[in-house]
Tab-separated table of C-alpha atoms in Angstrom:
chain	number	residue	atom	x	y	z
D	432	ALA	CA	13.480	1.257	22.625
D	433	LEU	CA	12.710	-1.897	22.704
D	434	PRO	CA	15.758	-5.186	22.254
D	435	HIS	CA	15.491	-6.108	18.976
D	436	ASP	CA	14.745	-9.265	19.358
D	437	LEU	CA	10.889	-8.475	20.221
D	438	ALA	CA	10.404	-8.166	16.729
D	439	ALA	CA	10.771	-12.221	16.342
D	440	GLU	CA	8.689	-12.597	19.352
D	441	MET	CA	5.614	-10.468	18.140
D	442	ASP	CA	3.662	-13.428	16.500
D	443	ASP	CA	3.763	-15.303	19.937
D	444	VAL	CA	2.465	-12.219	21.087
D	445	ASP	CA	-1.732	-12.096	21.348
D	446	PHE	CA	-2.515	-8.077	21.665
D	447	GLU	CA	-5.461	-8.175	23.273
D	448	ASP	CA	-4.255	-9.514	25.814
D	449	GLU	CA	-3.246	-7.700	29.453
D	450	GLY	CA	0.390	-9.462	28.287
D	451	ALA	CA	-0.258	-11.022	32.309
D	452	GLU	CA	0.197	-14.072	31.390
D	453	GLU	CA	3.294	-14.035	28.795
D	454	PRO	CA	6.286	-15.301	30.361
D	455	ASP	CA	8.010	-11.805	29.396
D	456	GLY	CA	5.488	-9.764	30.087
D	457	GLU	CA	8.081	-7.923	32.511
D	458	ALA	CA	9.745	-6.636	29.584
D	459	TRP	CA	6.762	-4.367	28.534
D	460	GLU	CA	6.631	-2.716	31.724
D	461	THR	CA	8.834	0.563	32.007
D	462	GLU	CA	9.191	3.001	34.253
D	463	ASP	CA	7.203	6.140	32.350
D	464	ASP	CA	3.833	3.662	31.978
D	465	GLU	CA	1.503	5.942	32.386
D	466	GLY	CA	-1.280	6.619	29.936
D	467	LEU	CA	-0.095	3.308	28.091
D	468	GLU	CA	-2.565	1.070	27.208
D	469	ASP	CA	-2.503	-2.494	28.006
D	470	GLY	CA	0.251	-4.516	26.124
D	471	MET	CA	1.420	-1.527	23.908
D	472	GLU	CA	4.893	-0.682	22.974
D	473	ALA	CA	6.370	1.200	25.423
D	474	GLN	CA	7.962	3.168	22.462
D	475	ASP	CA	5.132	5.257	20.982
D	476	ASP	CA	6.680	8.114	18.465
D	477	SER	CA	3.197	8.952	17.221
D	478	GLU	CA	1.976	12.443	17.012
D	479	VAL	CA	-1.682	11.628	16.423
D	480	THR	CA	-3.663	7.953	17.322
D	481	PHE	CA	-7.231	7.116	15.793
D	482	SER	CA	-8.685	4.435	17.383
D	483	LEU	CA	-12.333	4.434	16.355
D	484	HIS	CA	-11.862	0.574	14.891
D	485	SER	CA	-12.390	-2.267	16.443
D	486	ALA	CA	-10.321	-4.421	14.417
D	487	SER	CA	-7.493	-4.613	11.900
D	488	VAL	CA	-7.272	-1.244	9.835
D	489	PHE	CA	-6.374	-2.386	6.266
D	490	CYS	CA	-6.172	0.717	4.338
D	491	VAL	CA	-5.492	4.841	4.641
D	492	SER	CA	-5.464	7.034	1.738
D	493	LEU	CA	-5.326	11.350	2.321
D	494	ASP	CA	-7.109	13.698	0.426
D	495	PRO	CA	-4.847	14.470	-2.047
D	496	LYS	CA	-5.417	18.969	-2.009
D	497	THR	CA	-5.150	19.741	1.529
D	498	ASN	CA	-3.302	16.485	2.866
D	499	THR	CA	-5.411	17.311	5.975
D	500	LEU	CA	-7.921	14.495	5.796
D	501	ALA	CA	-7.489	10.617	6.268
D	502	VAL	CA	-10.145	7.816	4.995
D	503	THR	CA	-9.407	4.634	7.061
D	504	GLY	CA	-11.444	1.011	6.257
D	505	GLY	CA	-11.066	-1.744	8.476
D	506	GLU	CA	-11.592	-5.730	9.151
D	507	ASP	CA	-14.504	-4.284	11.746
D	508	ASP	CA	-16.733	-3.712	8.266
D	509	LYS	CA	-16.220	-0.143	8.929
D	510	ALA	CA	-14.756	3.443	7.134
D	511	PHE	CA	-14.110	7.012	8.526
D	512	VAL	CA	-13.181	10.130	7.447
D	513	TRP	CA	-10.823	12.003	9.806
D	514	ARG	CA	-8.658	14.713	10.605
D	515	LEU	CA	-4.865	14.150	10.431
D	516	SER	CA	-4.615	17.223	13.005
D	517	ASP	CA	-6.111	15.812	16.080
D	518	GLY	CA	-7.813	12.504	14.813
D	519	GLU	CA	-10.917	13.965	15.136
D	520	LEU	CA	-14.122	12.112	13.199
D	521	LEU	CA	-15.540	13.570	10.384
D	522	PHE	CA	-17.970	10.972	8.922
D	523	GLU	CA	-18.325	7.342	9.198
D	524	CYS	CA	-18.306	5.907	5.807
D	525	SER	CA	-21.385	3.467	6.352
D	526	GLY	CA	-23.332	0.320	5.253
D	527	HIS	CA	-20.196	-1.673	4.633
D	528	LYS	CA	-21.398	-5.505	5.195
D	529	ASP	CA	-17.848	-6.769	4.998
D	530	SER	CA	-13.919	-5.938	5.606
D	531	VAL	CA	-13.182	-2.114	4.149
D	532	THR	CA	-10.055	-3.669	2.361
D	533	CYS	CA	-9.779	0.082	-0.502
D	534	ALA	CA	-10.316	3.890	0.615
D	535	GLY	CA	-9.515	6.922	-0.878
D	536	PHE	CA	-10.147	10.154	-2.057
D	537	SER	CA	-10.710	11.290	-5.486
D	538	HIS	CA	-8.035	14.191	-7.397
D	539	ASP	CA	-9.397	16.920	-6.255
D	540	SER	CA	-10.340	16.110	-2.410
D	541	VAL	CA	-14.396	15.797	-3.789
D	542	PHE	CA	-15.175	12.561	-3.241
D	543	VAL	CA	-13.882	9.834	-1.152
D	544	ALA	CA	-14.769	5.836	-2.417
D	545	THR	CA	-14.949	3.133	0.185
D	546	GLY	CA	-14.837	-0.283	-1.131
D	547	ASP	CA	-15.202	-4.012	0.604
D	548	MET	CA	-14.264	-7.138	-0.012
D	549	SER	CA	-17.510	-8.268	-0.867
D	550	GLY	CA	-17.504	-5.791	-3.584
D	551	LEU	CA	-19.620	-3.237	-2.179
D	552	ILE	CA	-17.844	0.453	-3.124
D	553	LYS	CA	-19.834	3.210	-2.065
D	554	VAL	CA	-18.547	7.325	-3.219
D	555	TRP	CA	-19.548	10.360	-0.762
D	556	ARG	CA	-18.978	13.147	-1.405
D	557	VAL	CA	-16.803	14.584	1.475
D	558	ASP	CA	-18.189	18.646	1.575
D	559	THR	CA	-21.467	17.476	2.270
D	560	LYS	CA	-20.327	13.979	3.634
D	561	GLU	CA	-23.304	12.215	1.884
D	562	GLU	CA	-23.420	8.880	-0.338
D	563	VAL	CA	-24.045	9.999	-3.791
D	564	TRP	CA	-22.972	6.794	-5.599
D	565	SER	CA	-22.719	2.844	-5.021
D	566	PHE	CA	-22.392	-0.227	-6.776
D	567	GLU	CA	-21.928	-3.783	-6.536
D	568	VAL	CA	-19.285	-5.787	-8.096
D	569	GLY	CA	-17.824	-9.180	-7.731
D	570	ASP	CA	-14.736	-9.594	-5.493
D	571	LEU	CA	-13.305	-6.804	-5.067
D	572	GLU	CA	-9.087	-6.726	-5.466
D	573	TRP	CA	-8.591	-2.951	-5.884
D	574	MET	CA	-10.092	0.194	-6.513
D	575	GLU	CA	-8.176	3.282	-7.691
D	576	TRP	CA	-9.237	6.977	-8.499
D	577	HIS	CA	-8.347	8.745	-11.956
D	578	PRO	CA	-5.451	11.118	-11.606
D	579	GLN	CA	-7.121	13.853	-13.387
D	580	ALA	CA	-11.210	13.441	-13.576
D	581	HIS	CA	-14.070	11.835	-11.291
D	582	VAL	CA	-13.910	8.500	-12.796
D	583	LEU	CA	-12.770	5.469	-10.422
D	584	LEU	CA	-11.625	1.840	-11.335
D	585	ALA	CA	-11.873	-1.408	-9.774
D	586	GLY	CA	-10.554	-5.089	-10.276
D	587	THR	CA	-12.516	-7.939	-9.409
D	588	ALA	CA	-12.391	-11.477	-8.102
D	589	ASP	CA	-13.677	-12.365	-11.620
D	590	GLY	CA	-10.507	-10.732	-14.186
D	591	ASN	CA	-12.527	-7.840	-14.685
D	592	SER	CA	-12.140	-4.204	-14.702
D	593	TRP	CA	-14.689	-1.987	-14.060
D	594	MET	CA	-14.740	1.568	-14.742
D	595	TRP	CA	-17.114	4.717	-13.850
D	596	LYS	CA	-18.039	8.081	-14.018
D	597	ILE	CA	-18.863	9.344	-10.331
D	598	PRO	CA	-21.882	10.303	-9.659
D	599	SER	CA	-23.223	9.304	-13.287
D	600	GLY	CA	-22.725	5.633	-12.667
D	601	ASP	CA	-21.306	5.439	-16.029
D	602	CYS	CA	-20.004	2.343	-16.301
D	603	LYS	CA	-17.666	0.153	-18.819
D	604	THR	CA	-16.104	-3.099	-18.096
D	605	PHE	CA	-12.490	-4.378	-19.423
D	606	GLN	CA	-12.701	-8.172	-19.925
D	607	GLY	CA	-9.373	-9.932	-18.512
D	608	PRO	CA	-8.446	-13.578	-18.262
D	609	ALA	CA	-11.199	-15.899	-16.123
D	610	CYS	CA	-8.894	-15.131	-12.873
D	611	PRO	CA	-8.495	-12.603	-10.642
D	612	ALA	CA	-7.238	-8.885	-11.271
D	613	THR	CA	-5.292	-9.074	-8.671
D	614	CYS	CA	-3.351	-5.092	-9.141
D	615	GLY	CA	-3.845	-1.939	-11.473
D	616	LYS	CA	-3.008	1.172	-11.927
D	617	ILE	CA	-3.974	4.157	-13.976
D	618	LEU	CA	-0.978	5.483	-16.295
D	619	PRO	CA	0.087	9.258	-15.368
D	620	ASP	CA	-1.899	10.348	-18.947
D	621	GLY	CA	-5.176	9.511	-17.558
D	622	LYS	CA	-5.781	7.390	-21.246
D	623	ARG	CA	-4.054	3.926	-20.421
D	624	ALA	CA	-4.343	1.882	-17.059
D	625	VAL	CA	-2.142	-1.355	-16.515
D	626	VAL	CA	-3.586	-4.756	-14.886
D	627	GLY	CA	-1.956	-7.625	-13.278
D	628	TYR	CA	-3.543	-10.730	-12.865
D	629	GLU	CA	-3.510	-14.022	-11.076
D	630	ASP	CA	-1.919	-16.312	-14.018
D	631	GLY	CA	0.754	-14.132	-13.948
D	632	THR	CA	-0.436	-12.258	-16.873
D	633	MET	CA	-0.267	-8.400	-17.489
D	634	ARG	CA	-2.680	-5.881	-20.066
D	635	ILE	CA	-2.370	-2.648	-20.563
D	636	TRP	CA	-5.902	-1.258	-21.355
D	637	ASP	CA	-7.022	1.871	-23.747
D	638	LEU	CA	-9.647	3.301	-21.165
D	639	LYS	CA	-11.045	5.154	-24.170
D	640	GLN	CA	-11.454	2.310	-26.551
D	641	GLY	CA	-11.890	-0.655	-24.122
D	642	THR	CA	-9.062	-2.459	-25.862
D	643	SER	CA	-6.623	-3.995	-24.428
D	644	LEU	CA	-2.588	-2.073	-25.960
D	645	HIS	CA	-0.656	-5.036	-24.969
D	646	VAL	CA	-0.757	-8.257	-23.017
D	647	LEU	CA	2.766	-9.446	-21.478
D	648	LYS	CA	1.805	-13.417	-20.907
D	649	GLY	CA	4.452	-16.985	-21.118
D	650	GLN	CA	8.496	-15.790	-21.108
D	651	ASP	CA	7.163	-12.106	-21.154
D	652	GLY	CA	4.870	-12.515	-18.013
D	653	HIS	CA	5.152	-14.178	-15.014
D	654	GLN	CA	5.187	-17.585	-13.522
D	655	ASP	CA	3.303	-16.435	-10.613
D	656	PRO	CA	0.153	-14.296	-9.537
D	657	LEU	CA	1.446	-10.079	-10.007
D	658	THR	CA	1.294	-8.353	-6.464
D	659	CYS	CA	1.784	-4.685	-7.325
D	660	VAL	CA	2.045	-2.595	-10.487
D	661	ALA	CA	3.593	0.868	-10.911
D	662	SER	CA	4.343	3.651	-13.601
D	663	ASN	CA	7.514	6.431	-13.251
D	664	GLN	CA	6.108	10.014	-13.341
D	665	ASP	CA	5.974	10.132	-17.161
D	666	GLY	CA	4.699	7.045	-17.351
D	667	SER	CA	7.178	5.346	-20.260
D	668	LEU	CA	8.173	2.478	-17.894
D	669	ILE	CA	5.977	0.057	-15.949
D	670	LEU	CA	7.167	-2.184	-12.914
D	671	THR	CA	5.450	-4.902	-12.356
D	672	GLY	CA	5.966	-7.387	-9.137
D	673	SER	CA	4.826	-11.343	-8.356
D	674	VAL	CA	4.874	-13.668	-6.068
D	675	ASP	CA	7.803	-14.954	-8.371
D	676	CYS	CA	10.047	-12.596	-7.182
D	677	HIS	CA	10.505	-11.442	-10.218
D	678	ALA	CA	10.020	-7.445	-10.993
D	679	LYS	CA	9.806	-6.643	-15.067
D	680	LEU	CA	10.552	-3.541	-16.108
D	681	VAL	CA	8.664	-2.886	-19.268
D	682	ASN	CA	8.086	-0.412	-22.056
D	683	SER	CA	4.262	1.127	-22.068
D	684	ALA	CA	4.125	2.137	-25.219
D	685	THR	CA	5.880	-0.715	-27.135
D	686	GLY	CA	4.891	-3.397	-24.485
D	687	LYS	CA	8.274	-4.761	-24.352
D	688	VAL	CA	10.328	-6.469	-21.497
D	689	VAL	CA	12.941	-3.595	-20.734
D	690	CYS	CA	14.592	-6.333	-18.192
D	691	VAL	CA	14.300	-8.103	-14.856
D	692	PHE	CA	15.037	-7.418	-11.488
D	693	LYS	CA	15.371	-11.937	-9.983
D	694	MET	CA	16.283	-11.305	-6.014
D	695	GLU	CA	18.751	-14.415	-5.909
D	696	SER	CA	17.831	-15.865	-2.896
D	697	VAL	CA	20.328	-15.957	-0.695
D	698	ALA	CA	21.309	-19.289	0.173
D	699	PRO	CA	20.045	-22.391	-2.289
D	700	LYS	CA	17.049	-23.279	-0.958
D	701	ALA	CA	17.074	-26.986	0.447
D	702	PRO	CA	14.332	-29.263	-0.806
D	703	ALA	CA	10.748	-28.571	1.785
D	704	SER	CA	10.677	-31.708	3.451
D	705	GLU	CA	7.382	-33.288	4.611
D	706	GLY	CA	4.889	-31.711	5.337
D	707	GLU	CA	7.456	-28.502	6.153
D	708	GLU	CA	7.095	-25.449	3.171
D	709	ALA	CA	9.808	-24.025	1.766
D	710	GLU	CA	10.348	-20.453	2.673
D	711	SER	CA	8.101	-18.324	0.650
D	712	ASN	CA	9.489	-15.119	-0.612
D	713	SER	CA	7.671	-12.387	-3.166
D	714	VAL	CA	7.661	-9.250	-4.056
D	715	GLU	CA	5.113	-6.986	-1.710
D	716	SER	CA	5.617	-3.204	-3.334
D	717	LEU	CA	7.467	-1.010	-5.951
D	718	GLY	CA	7.782	1.715	-6.980
D	719	PHE	CA	10.027	4.416	-9.184
D	720	CYS	CA	11.816	7.708	-7.478
D	721	ASN	CA	11.000	11.046	-9.540
D	722	VAL	CA	14.800	12.700	-9.220
D	723	MET	CA	16.828	9.635	-10.265
D	724	PRO	CA	16.381	6.745	-12.346
D	725	LEU	CA	16.097	3.861	-9.704
D	726	ALA	CA	13.490	2.035	-8.446
D	727	ALA	CA	12.555	0.048	-5.026
D	728	VAL	CA	10.927	-3.260	-4.919
D	729	GLY	CA	10.138	-4.430	-1.365
D	730	TYR	CA	9.758	-8.470	-0.565
D	731	LEU	CA	8.591	-10.111	1.619
D	732	ASP	CA	11.590	-11.782	3.157
D	733	GLY	CA	12.616	-8.186	4.223
D	734	THR	CA	14.667	-7.071	1.255
D	735	LEU	CA	14.927	-3.369	0.644
D	736	ALA	CA	16.160	-3.696	-3.222
D	737	ILE	CA	17.318	-0.818	-4.933
D	738	TYR	CA	17.648	-0.625	-8.255
D	739	ASP	CA	20.182	1.093	-10.611
D	740	LEU	CA	17.654	1.593	-14.222
D	741	SER	CA	20.220	3.271	-16.153
D	742	THR	CA	22.376	0.374	-15.390
D	743	GLN	CA	19.871	-2.528	-14.641
D	744	SER	CA	22.066	-3.449	-11.542
D	745	LEU	CA	21.358	-3.950	-8.121
D	746	ARG	CA	22.275	-1.113	-6.417
D	747	HIS	CA	21.462	-1.116	-2.281
D	748	LYS	CA	19.977	-4.178	-0.372
D	749	CYS	CA	18.669	-3.094	2.838
D	750	GLN	CA	17.867	-6.019	5.295
D	751	HIS	CA	14.547	-5.467	6.980
D	752	GLU	CA	14.150	-8.349	9.688
D	753	SER	CA	10.493	-9.206	8.680
D	754	GLY	CA	8.683	-8.521	5.684
D	755	ILE	CA	8.260	-5.230	3.978
D	756	VAL	CA	4.299	-4.930	3.661
D	757	GLN	CA	4.376	-1.725	1.362
D	758	LEU	CA	6.868	1.180	0.366
D	759	LEU	CA	6.509	4.591	-1.094
D	760	TRP	CA	9.259	7.111	-2.765
D	761	GLU	CA	9.479	11.009	-0.888
D	762	GLU	CA	8.045	13.082	-3.662
D	763	ASN	CA	10.960	15.222	-4.671
D	764	SER	CA	14.431	13.231	-2.989
D	765	ALA	CA	15.752	9.867	-3.105
D	766	VAL	CA	14.378	8.739	0.059
D	767	VAL	CA	12.404	5.233	0.167
D	768	TYR	CA	9.602	4.660	3.272
D	769	THR	CA	8.391	1.489	3.987
D	770	CYS	CA	6.439	0.141	6.967
D	771	SER	CA	6.763	-3.641	7.722
D	772	LEU	CA	5.546	-6.622	9.778
D	773	ASP	CA	7.523	-5.865	13.300
D	774	GLY	CA	5.180	-2.700	13.258
D	775	ALA	CA	8.069	-0.006	12.501
D	776	VAL	CA	8.000	2.782	9.804
D	777	ARG	CA	11.768	3.447	8.034
D	778	LEU	CA	13.053	6.064	6.104
D	779	TRP	CA	15.922	5.149	3.510
D	780	ASP	CA	18.591	7.265	1.957
D	781	ALA	CA	18.062	5.443	-1.810
D	782	ARG	CA	21.867	6.566	-2.631
D	783	SER	CA	23.901	4.933	-0.033
D	784	GLY	CA	21.414	2.616	1.596
D	785	LYS	CA	21.420	3.474	4.815
D	786	MET	CA	18.701	3.777	7.469
D	787	ILE	CA	17.816	7.955	8.379
D	788	SER	CA	15.357	7.091	10.413
D	789	GLU	CA	12.754	4.849	12.523
D	790	TYR	CA	9.170	5.263	13.722
D	791	ARG	CA	7.326	3.049	16.236
D	792	GLY	CA	4.206	3.349	18.334
D	793	HIS	CA	2.382	0.464	16.768
D	794	SER	CA	2.162	-3.074	18.675
D	795	ALA	CA	0.886	-5.227	15.626
D	796	GLU	CA	2.069	-5.269	11.824
D	797	ILE	CA	1.142	-2.659	9.804
D	798	LEU	CA	-1.060	-2.864	7.033
D	799	ASP	CA	-0.753	0.110	4.558
D	800	PHE	CA	0.703	3.459	4.988
D	801	ALA	CA	0.259	7.026	3.425
D	802	VAL	CA	2.703	9.982	3.157
D	803	ASN	CA	1.784	13.376	2.652
D	804	LYS	CA	3.008	15.788	-0.226
D	805	ASP	CA	5.567	17.704	1.328
D	806	ALA	CA	6.753	14.415	3.577
D	807	SER	CA	6.921	15.766	6.844
D	808	ILE	CA	3.669	13.499	7.743
D	809	VAL	CA	3.513	9.229	7.884
D	810	VAL	CA	-0.021	8.248	8.304
D	811	THR	CA	-0.031	4.213	9.247
D	812	THR	CA	-2.107	1.712	9.704
D	813	SER	CA	-1.582	-1.476	11.656
D	814	GLY	CA	-3.377	-5.034	12.999
D	815	ASP	CA	-3.940	-3.060	16.421
D	816	HIS	CA	-6.662	-2.423	15.436
D	817	GLN	CA	-5.492	2.012	15.544
D	818	ALA	CA	-4.026	4.434	12.925
D	819	LYS	CA	-1.238	6.814	13.883
D	820	VAL	CA	-0.193	9.905	12.472
D	821	PHE	CA	3.603	10.617	12.408
D	822	CYS	CA	5.646	13.735	11.737
D	823	VAL	CA	8.726	12.969	10.224
D	824	GLN	CA	10.518	16.449	9.721
D	825	ARG	CA	13.990	16.223	9.066
D	826	PRO	CA	16.815	18.580	10.031
D	827	ASP	CA	19.021	17.758	6.738
D	828	ARG	CA	15.827	19.692	4.604
């Protein structure tokens, strides 16, 4: 295993180079180094590596129906659909002219959508590998398929959210405030969507009527931009996260804030001296457990907080050595997966707050990840230009 302080030095290592001029370049050499790429971490727990991207890989989604395909998008303006079993390319989603930051399959795996930062969205039929629709919006912030229909929702930097029927292209827009729609989620009923904005406000939209059912602003909103939003399995509760380090639990029917989870700073923040930035922290990712009344909130400072919804209190704090990028709950258990800036995926038991296992293999930060339905496979994307497939079968199941 690697010495732990290597994570701290990650920032200083340029992974493009061979680590030759790195003073501690020797530390990277190991006895059984054959077959390892230059500068790669010695430990690689992954089963499959997908290496067709030539820059950071920003996003990944798995096809919901069979869980056998992945789509990844990257800083190289490319998106690929490939097979999990062997990393074999199925087809390239060509024609993007900017970083592909959003990609996902429709609920039935018939279509795959890819979106780039400039706002070009394309939809492909998976079986024929043909492009069936494309549209250009303003700068794209997020994109999501409807949970039950061939309908695509996206949020843009001008504050609009867009909804299209695919492949006909019938379109509806939901006008937010004059600032980016930073995150969004269609609620499980498929009739409403919750959208968060850069000004700290949040709206719950009626997708059919095109009207806003609830607006949370001022005291009910956040002080800073929203970063993420999630709902529980039946859609009755919403959790919003923000740069202000608060996570708000909201009743989706009434639009009322049920409670606010605040991450108390470990030490009182010293005023930043001239030219020195205060340590920034923010909520990066959050989600609800399906089998217990628990929610997980991941912070940029590396804290994974497990909150008990029935008592509205902090249950566990699981500390990471570097920032959490994303978290996901296992579908049928109280296990949380996290990926972080140190390049590792970790599994946590939310009941005990203890780490179950950790998987390594990337030589740079993990930027996105996905877990398959039966929680046996994790697919990660990284700043090291690679996507990796990890098998996480656990003996206790």
